[in-house]
Coordinates of C-alpha atoms in Angstrom, one line a residue:
M1 CA -0.1 0.4 0.1
R2 CA 1.3 3.4 -1.3
G3 CA -0.7 6.6 0.0
S4 CA -4.3 6.4 1.0
A5 CA -6.9 4.6 -1.0
S6 CA -10.3 4.2 0.0
R7 CA -12.2 0.7 1.0
A8 CA -13.3 0.2 -2.4
Q9 CA -10.0 0.9 -4.4
I10 CA -8.7 -1.6 -2.1
A11 CA -11.1 -4.0 -3.1
E12 CA -10.4 -3.2 -6.3
G13 CA -7.1 -3.6 -6.8
T14 CA -6.9 -6.9 -4.0
A15 CA -10.0 -8.7 -5.9
L16 CA -11.4 -9.3 -2.3
S17 CA -15.2 -8.0 -1.5
R18 CA -15.6 -4.8 0.1
A19 CA -17.6 -6.5 3.0
T20 CA -14.0 -8.2 3.7
I21 CA -11.8 -5.4 2.6
S22 CA -13.8 -4.1 5.7
E23 CA -13.8 -6.4 8.2
I24 CA -9.8 -6.2 7.6
T25 CA -9.3 -2.1 7.5
A26 CA -11.5 -2.5 11.0
E27 CA -9.2 -4.7 12.5
L28 CA -6.2 -3.0 11.1
R29 CA -7.0 0.4 12.4
D30 CA -8.1 -1.6 16.0
A31 CA -4.5 -2.7 16.0
G32 CA -3.0 0.6 14.8
L33 CA -1.4 -0.4 11.6
V34 CA -3.8 1.7 9.5
V35 CA -5.5 5.3 9.8
L36 CA -7.5 7.8 8.2
A37 CA -6.1 9.8 5.7
Q38 CA -7.3 13.0 3.6
A39 CA -9.2 12.3 0.6
P40 CA -6.7 13.3 -2.4
A41 CA -6.6 17.1 -3.3
G42 CA -8.3 18.1 -6.7
S43 CA -11.7 15.3 -5.9
T44 CA -14.7 16.1 -8.5
R45 CA -16.7 13.5 -6.2
V46 CA -20.0 14.5 -6.2
G47 CA -22.2 13.2 -2.7
R48 CA -20.3 11.8 0.1
T49 CA -16.5 11.5 0.1
P50 CA -15.5 8.2 1.2
E51 CA -13.0 7.8 3.9
H52 CA -9.5 7.1 2.8
L53 CA -6.9 5.0 4.7
T54 CA -3.7 5.0 4.8
L55 CA -0.8 2.9 7.0
N56 CA 0.2 4.7 9.9
P57 CA 3.9 6.7 9.7
A58 CA 3.7 5.6 13.5
T59 CA 4.3 2.2 13.4
G60 CA 8.2 2.2 12.7
V61 CA 10.9 2.8 10.5
I62 CA 12.4 1.1 7.8
V63 CA 16.4 1.5 7.2
G64 CA 18.3 1.0 3.7
V65 CA 21.7 0.7 3.4
E66 CA 23.9 0.2 0.8
F67 CA 27.9 -0.6 0.5
S68 CA 29.1 0.7 -2.7
H69 CA 32.8 0.2 -3.7
T70 CA 33.4 3.8 -3.0
R71 CA 30.5 4.7 -0.6
V72 CA 28.5 4.0 2.7
T73 CA 24.5 5.4 2.1
V74 CA 21.8 4.8 4.5
V75 CA 18.5 5.8 3.9
A76 CA 15.5 5.8 6.8
C77 CA 11.9 5.3 5.2
D78 CA 8.3 4.9 7.5
I79 CA 5.8 2.0 5.9
T80 CA 4.2 4.6 3.9
H81 CA 7.4 5.0 1.7
R82 CA 8.0 8.7 3.1
V83 CA 11.9 9.6 3.4
L84 CA 12.4 10.8 6.5
G85 CA 16.3 11.1 6.3
S86 CA 19.5 10.3 5.1
R87 CA 23.4 9.8 5.2
M88 CA 26.3 9.2 2.6
L89 CA 29.9 9.1 3.0
D90 CA 32.3 8.4 0.0
H91 CA 35.8 6.4 0.8
G92 CA 38.6 4.7 -1.1
K93 CA 37.9 1.2 -2.8
E94 CA 40.1 0.1 -0.1
E95 CA 38.2 1.4 2.9
P96 CA 38.2 -1.4 5.1
W97 CA 35.0 -3.6 5.5
E98 CA 35.1 -2.9 9.7
Q99 CA 35.6 0.7 9.1
R100 CA 32.8 0.5 6.3
F101 CA 30.6 -1.2 9.2
T102 CA 31.4 1.2 12.0
T103 CA 30.3 4.0 9.5
A104 CA 26.8 2.6 8.4
T105 CA 26.2 1.1 12.3
D106 CA 26.7 5.0 13.3
F107 CA 24.3 6.3 10.6
V108 CA 21.4 4.2 11.1
G109 CA 21.6 5.1 15.0
Q110 CA 21.7 8.8 14.0
L111 CA 18.5 8.0 11.4
V112 CA 17.1 6.2 14.0
S113 CA 17.0 8.6 17.0
T114 CA 16.6 11.9 15.7
G115 CA 13.7 13.8 14.1
A116 CA 10.6 12.1 12.6
A117 CA 12.3 9.0 12.5
S118 CA 11.5 8.6 16.5
F119 CA 9.3 5.4 15.8
P120 CA 10.4 2.1 16.2
L121 CA 12.9 0.4 14.1
R122 CA 11.4 -2.4 12.5
A123 CA 14.2 -3.8 10.0
I124 CA 17.2 -3.2 7.8
G125 CA 17.9 -4.3 4.4
V126 CA 21.5 -3.7 3.0
G127 CA 22.7 -4.0 -0.3
V128 CA 26.6 -5.2 -0.9
P129 CA 28.4 -5.5 -4.8
G130 CA 27.9 -8.9 -6.1
V131 CA 31.9 -9.6 -6.9
I132 CA 33.8 -8.6 -3.6
S133 CA 36.3 -10.7 -1.8
G134 CA 35.2 -12.6 0.3
R135 CA 31.9 -11.8 -0.1
A136 CA 29.9 -14.6 2.3
Q137 CA 31.9 -13.8 4.9
V138 CA 31.3 -10.2 4.4
L139 CA 27.6 -10.9 4.7
A140 CA 28.1 -12.5 7.9
A141 CA 30.2 -10.3 9.2
L142 CA 27.9 -7.3 8.4
E143 CA 24.4 -9.0 9.4
Q144 CA 25.9 -10.3 13.0
R145 CA 27.2 -6.5 13.9
L146 CA 23.7 -5.0 12.8
T147 CA 21.9 -7.8 14.5
E148 CA 24.0 -7.1 17.9
H149 CA 23.5 -3.4 17.5
Y150 CA 19.7 -3.2 16.5
R151 CA 17.7 -6.7 17.1
V152 CA 15.6 -6.8 14.4
P153 CA 15.1 -8.6 10.8
I154 CA 18.4 -8.3 8.2
R155 CA 17.8 -8.8 4.7
T156 CA 20.7 -9.0 2.4
E157 CA 21.0 -8.7 -1.7
N158 CA 22.9 -7.6 -4.5
N159 CA 23.3 -3.3 -4.3
A160 CA 22.6 -3.2 -8.4
R161 CA 19.7 -5.5 -7.7
L162 CA 18.3 -3.6 -5.1
A163 CA 18.8 0.2 -7.1
G164 CA 16.8 -1.8 -9.5
L165 CA 13.6 -2.8 -7.3
A166 CA 13.5 1.1 -6.1
E167 CA 13.3 2.3 -9.6
F168 CA 10.6 -0.3 -10.3
S169 CA 9.3 0.7 -7.0
W170 CA 9.3 4.4 -6.9
G171 CA 11.7 5.4 -9.9
A172 CA 11.1 5.1 -13.9
G173 CA 9.9 1.4 -13.7
Q174 CA 7.0 1.9 -11.5
D175 CA 4.5 1.7 -14.1
M176 CA 5.8 -0.9 -15.8
R177 CA 5.3 -5.2 -15.5
D178 CA 8.0 -5.9 -17.5
L179 CA 11.5 -4.1 -17.1
I180 CA 15.1 -4.8 -17.4
Y181 CA 17.5 -2.8 -15.1
M182 CA 21.0 -2.0 -16.1
R183 CA 23.2 -0.5 -13.3
L184 CA 26.1 1.1 -14.7
S185 CA 28.8 2.5 -12.3
E186 CA 31.8 0.7 -11.1
G187 CA 30.5 -2.7 -11.0
V188 CA 28.0 -3.3 -13.8
G189 CA 24.5 -5.3 -12.5
G190 CA 21.3 -5.2 -12.7
L191 CA 17.5 -6.5 -12.0
L192 CA 15.0 -8.9 -14.3
I193 CA 11.1 -7.8 -13.7
I194 CA 8.9 -10.2 -15.6
D195 CA 5.2 -10.1 -14.9
D196 CA 5.8 -7.8 -11.9
E197 CA 8.4 -9.4 -9.7
P198 CA 11.9 -9.7 -9.5
R199 CA 13.6 -12.6 -11.2
L200 CA 16.8 -13.9 -9.0
G201 CA 17.2 -17.3 -10.8
N202 CA 18.6 -20.9 -9.5
T203 CA 20.7 -19.2 -7.2
G204 CA 20.1 -15.8 -7.4
S205 CA 22.3 -14.5 -9.8
A206 CA 20.1 -13.3 -12.3
G207 CA 21.0 -10.2 -13.4
E208 CA 24.9 -10.2 -13.4
F209 CA 24.6 -8.1 -16.6
G210 CA 28.0 -7.3 -16.1
H211 CA 30.2 -10.6 -16.5
V212 CA 28.3 -11.5 -20.0
C213 CA 31.7 -12.1 -21.9
L214 CA 31.7 -10.1 -25.1
D215 CA 35.1 -11.2 -25.7
P216 CA 36.7 -14.5 -24.2
N217 CA 40.3 -12.6 -25.1
G218 CA 39.2 -9.4 -24.1
P219 CA 40.4 -7.4 -20.8
V220 CA 40.7 -9.2 -17.2
C221 CA 37.7 -8.4 -15.4
R222 CA 37.9 -7.4 -11.2
C223 CA 35.8 -11.4 -11.8
S224 CA 39.1 -12.9 -13.1
N225 CA 37.6 -14.1 -16.7
R226 CA 38.6 -11.9 -19.9
G227 CA 36.4 -9.8 -21.5
C228 CA 33.2 -9.1 -19.8
L229 CA 31.0 -6.2 -20.5
E230 CA 32.4 -4.8 -16.7
A231 CA 36.0 -4.7 -18.2
Y232 CA 34.4 -2.0 -20.9
V233 CA 32.2 0.0 -19.4
G234 CA 32.6 -0.1 -15.7
M235 CA 33.2 3.6 -14.9
G236 CA 36.6 3.6 -14.2
A237 CA 37.4 1.8 -17.5
V238 CA 34.7 4.4 -19.2
L239 CA 36.5 7.9 -17.3
R240 CA 40.3 6.4 -18.3
R241 CA 39.4 6.2 -22.1
A242 CA 38.0 9.4 -21.9
G243 CA 40.5 10.9 -20.7
A244 CA 37.9 12.1 -17.8
A245 CA 38.4 12.9 -14.4
S246 CA 34.8 12.5 -13.0
V247 CA 31.6 11.8 -14.7
E248 CA 31.1 15.5 -14.3
D249 CA 34.1 15.7 -17.0
L250 CA 32.6 13.1 -18.8
V251 CA 29.2 14.8 -19.1
D252 CA 31.0 18.2 -19.7
A253 CA 33.4 17.0 -22.9
L254 CA 30.4 15.7 -24.3
D255 CA 28.2 18.7 -24.1
R256 CA 31.5 20.4 -25.8
S257 CA 31.2 17.8 -28.5
E258 CA 34.7 16.6 -27.8
S259 CA 35.1 13.7 -30.4
R260 CA 37.1 11.4 -28.0
A261 CA 34.2 11.6 -24.9
H262 CA 31.4 11.0 -27.8
A263 CA 33.7 7.3 -29.0
V264 CA 33.8 6.4 -25.8
I265 CA 30.0 6.3 -25.0
A266 CA 29.3 5.4 -28.2
D267 CA 31.5 2.2 -27.7
A268 CA 30.0 1.7 -24.1
G269 CA 26.1 2.1 -25.9
A270 CA 27.4 -0.5 -28.5
R271 CA 28.7 -2.8 -25.6
I272 CA 25.5 -2.0 -23.3
G273 CA 23.0 -2.5 -26.8
L274 CA 24.3 -5.7 -27.4
V275 CA 24.3 -7.7 -24.1
L276 CA 20.7 -6.0 -24.0
A277 CA 19.7 -6.8 -27.5
N278 CA 20.7 -10.5 -26.2
A279 CA 18.4 -10.3 -23.1
C280 CA 15.5 -8.6 -25.1
S281 CA 15.6 -11.1 -27.6
I282 CA 15.8 -14.1 -25.0
L283 CA 13.2 -13.1 -22.9
D284 CA 10.5 -11.3 -24.8
L285 CA 11.2 -7.5 -23.0
S286 CA 11.5 -4.4 -24.6
S287 CA 11.6 -1.9 -21.4
I288 CA 14.6 -0.8 -20.0
V289 CA 15.7 1.4 -17.4
L290 CA 19.8 2.6 -16.9
G291 CA 20.9 3.5 -14.0
G292 CA 24.1 4.1 -12.1
A293 CA 27.0 6.6 -12.8
L294 CA 27.0 6.3 -16.4
S295 CA 23.4 6.9 -16.8
E296 CA 24.3 10.7 -16.6
A297 CA 25.5 11.0 -19.9
G298 CA 22.0 10.3 -20.5
E299 CA 20.8 10.3 -24.4
Y300 CA 24.1 10.2 -25.2
L301 CA 24.8 6.9 -23.9
V302 CA 21.0 5.8 -24.8
R303 CA 21.3 6.7 -28.3
S304 CA 24.3 4.2 -29.0
V305 CA 22.4 1.8 -26.7
R306 CA 19.1 2.0 -28.6
Q307 CA 20.4 2.1 -32.2
T308 CA 22.4 -1.2 -31.3
I309 CA 19.4 -2.6 -29.6
V310 CA 17.2 -2.2 -32.7
R311 CA 20.1 -3.6 -35.3
H312 CA 19.6 -6.5 -33.7
V313 CA 16.2 -7.7 -32.2
N314 CA 13.3 -8.6 -34.5
A315 CA 10.8 -6.1 -35.4
G316 CA 8.6 -6.7 -32.5
I317 CA 10.8 -6.0 -29.9
A318 CA 12.2 -3.1 -31.8
E319 CA 8.8 -1.4 -32.3
N320 CA 8.2 -1.3 -28.4
L321 CA 11.5 -0.7 -27.2
K322 CA 11.4 2.1 -24.7
I323 CA 14.6 3.0 -22.7
Q324 CA 14.6 5.4 -19.8
V325 CA 17.3 6.8 -17.8
A326 CA 16.8 6.0 -13.9
Q327 CA 15.7 9.0 -12.0
L328 CA 16.4 7.9 -8.1
G329 CA 19.8 9.2 -8.2
S330 CA 22.5 8.1 -5.3
L331 CA 19.6 6.9 -3.5
D332 CA 18.9 4.6 -5.3
G333 CA 20.6 1.0 -3.4
A334 CA 19.5 2.4 -0.2
L335 CA 16.0 3.1 -1.3
G336 CA 15.9 -0.2 -2.9
S337 CA 17.0 -2.0 0.7
V338 CA 14.2 -0.1 1.8
A339 CA 12.0 -2.0 -1.1
L340 CA 13.5 -5.9 -0.5
V341 CA 12.1 -5.3 3.4
L342 CA 8.7 -4.1 2.5
R343 CA 8.1 -6.5 -0.3
D344 CA 9.1 -9.5 2.4
R345 CA 5.9 -10.7 4.2
T346 CA 8.2 -12.3 7.0
I347 CA 9.1 -9.5 8.2
P348 CA 5.9 -8.1 11.1
V349 CA 5.6 -4.3 11.0
G350 CA 2.5 -4.4 13.7
A351 CA 2.5 -5.6 17.2
R352 CA 0.0 -8.0 16.7
T353 CA -1.6 -10.2 14.0
T354 CA -4.9 -9.8 13.2
S355 CA -7.6 -12.8 12.9
A356 CA -8.3 -12.0 9.8
T357 CA -5.2 -11.8 8.2
A358 CA -4.0 -15.0 10.2
R359 CA -6.8 -16.5 8.3
D360 CA -5.8 -14.9 5.2
E361 CA -2.3 -16.9 5.9
R362 CA -3.7 -20.4 6.7
G363 CA -5.6 -20.2 3.8
R364 CA -2.7 -19.7 1.7
T365 CA -0.6 -22.2 3.5
A366 CA -3.1 -24.9 3.6

């Protein structure tokens, strides 16, 4: 549930009867999980305006944490999806994980103990890069640290995938049922959404676009294989080839029509487009969102990606192709960590379970 809705709207969206919705919402109100909300502004309805309901923001706070290769980001939201505050700190690639944990723990403490976020902390979602040395040990140590400090459920996932989940929930992909999201930063990863659901694959590694091999004799990737997409279009590789010190410098060079910058972006877009063309053809999808630092190149990049995809897919996919740049900026991974928790039905957000929801759970598990 996002924002407010009338009981009739909830019934329509869930395919449950109005009587069932009335029973459930009455018990949720008694439990303090749902409260009355003002009707949306601009309503032209004649007669009695129906009551609108919303989740009770005082029920609790969910915190999202992202560890990228060079940054720690933490965001706090209430269960109505309202952002209450955020913290961010850049660091070197060799920053010890213990120090990153300390930074994140301090940020979480600041956000849940001040201002509007002083409601109970309910859960923490965490995003970590898919390819790092000793990933399993890092995740275990991180979960232990956060659990010891906060005694709440912890959920972890690949940070690029979580950025895609955020865009699907609140950003460029929020009106789509099917989506390919690719995050283009120091690393390259992504997320597949099919029939409104994230698809993770048998081992949970679906969407690792960065490690699709373009040339088995190509440059060595951080994963130790050769010719991976990430080795060509990871942010560091692109900046080196363009002779730019930062993404901002690269975009400035593109705006000044510098041929070197345009050649590098055209090449990167062609390689990205080839991988996406194969994905579109295999999955029969035509909606794409590009995120991460490299997406700041905007239409310069999108143009090359689109041209390559159209060249390599069938007419039906090409005709319906929709490519957008991500909308959520540097908070995307941390917001995705919040979305991960919000979608997890095993995490309680209230003080008790109502009889109606308990019956529903029994029906699903019978």
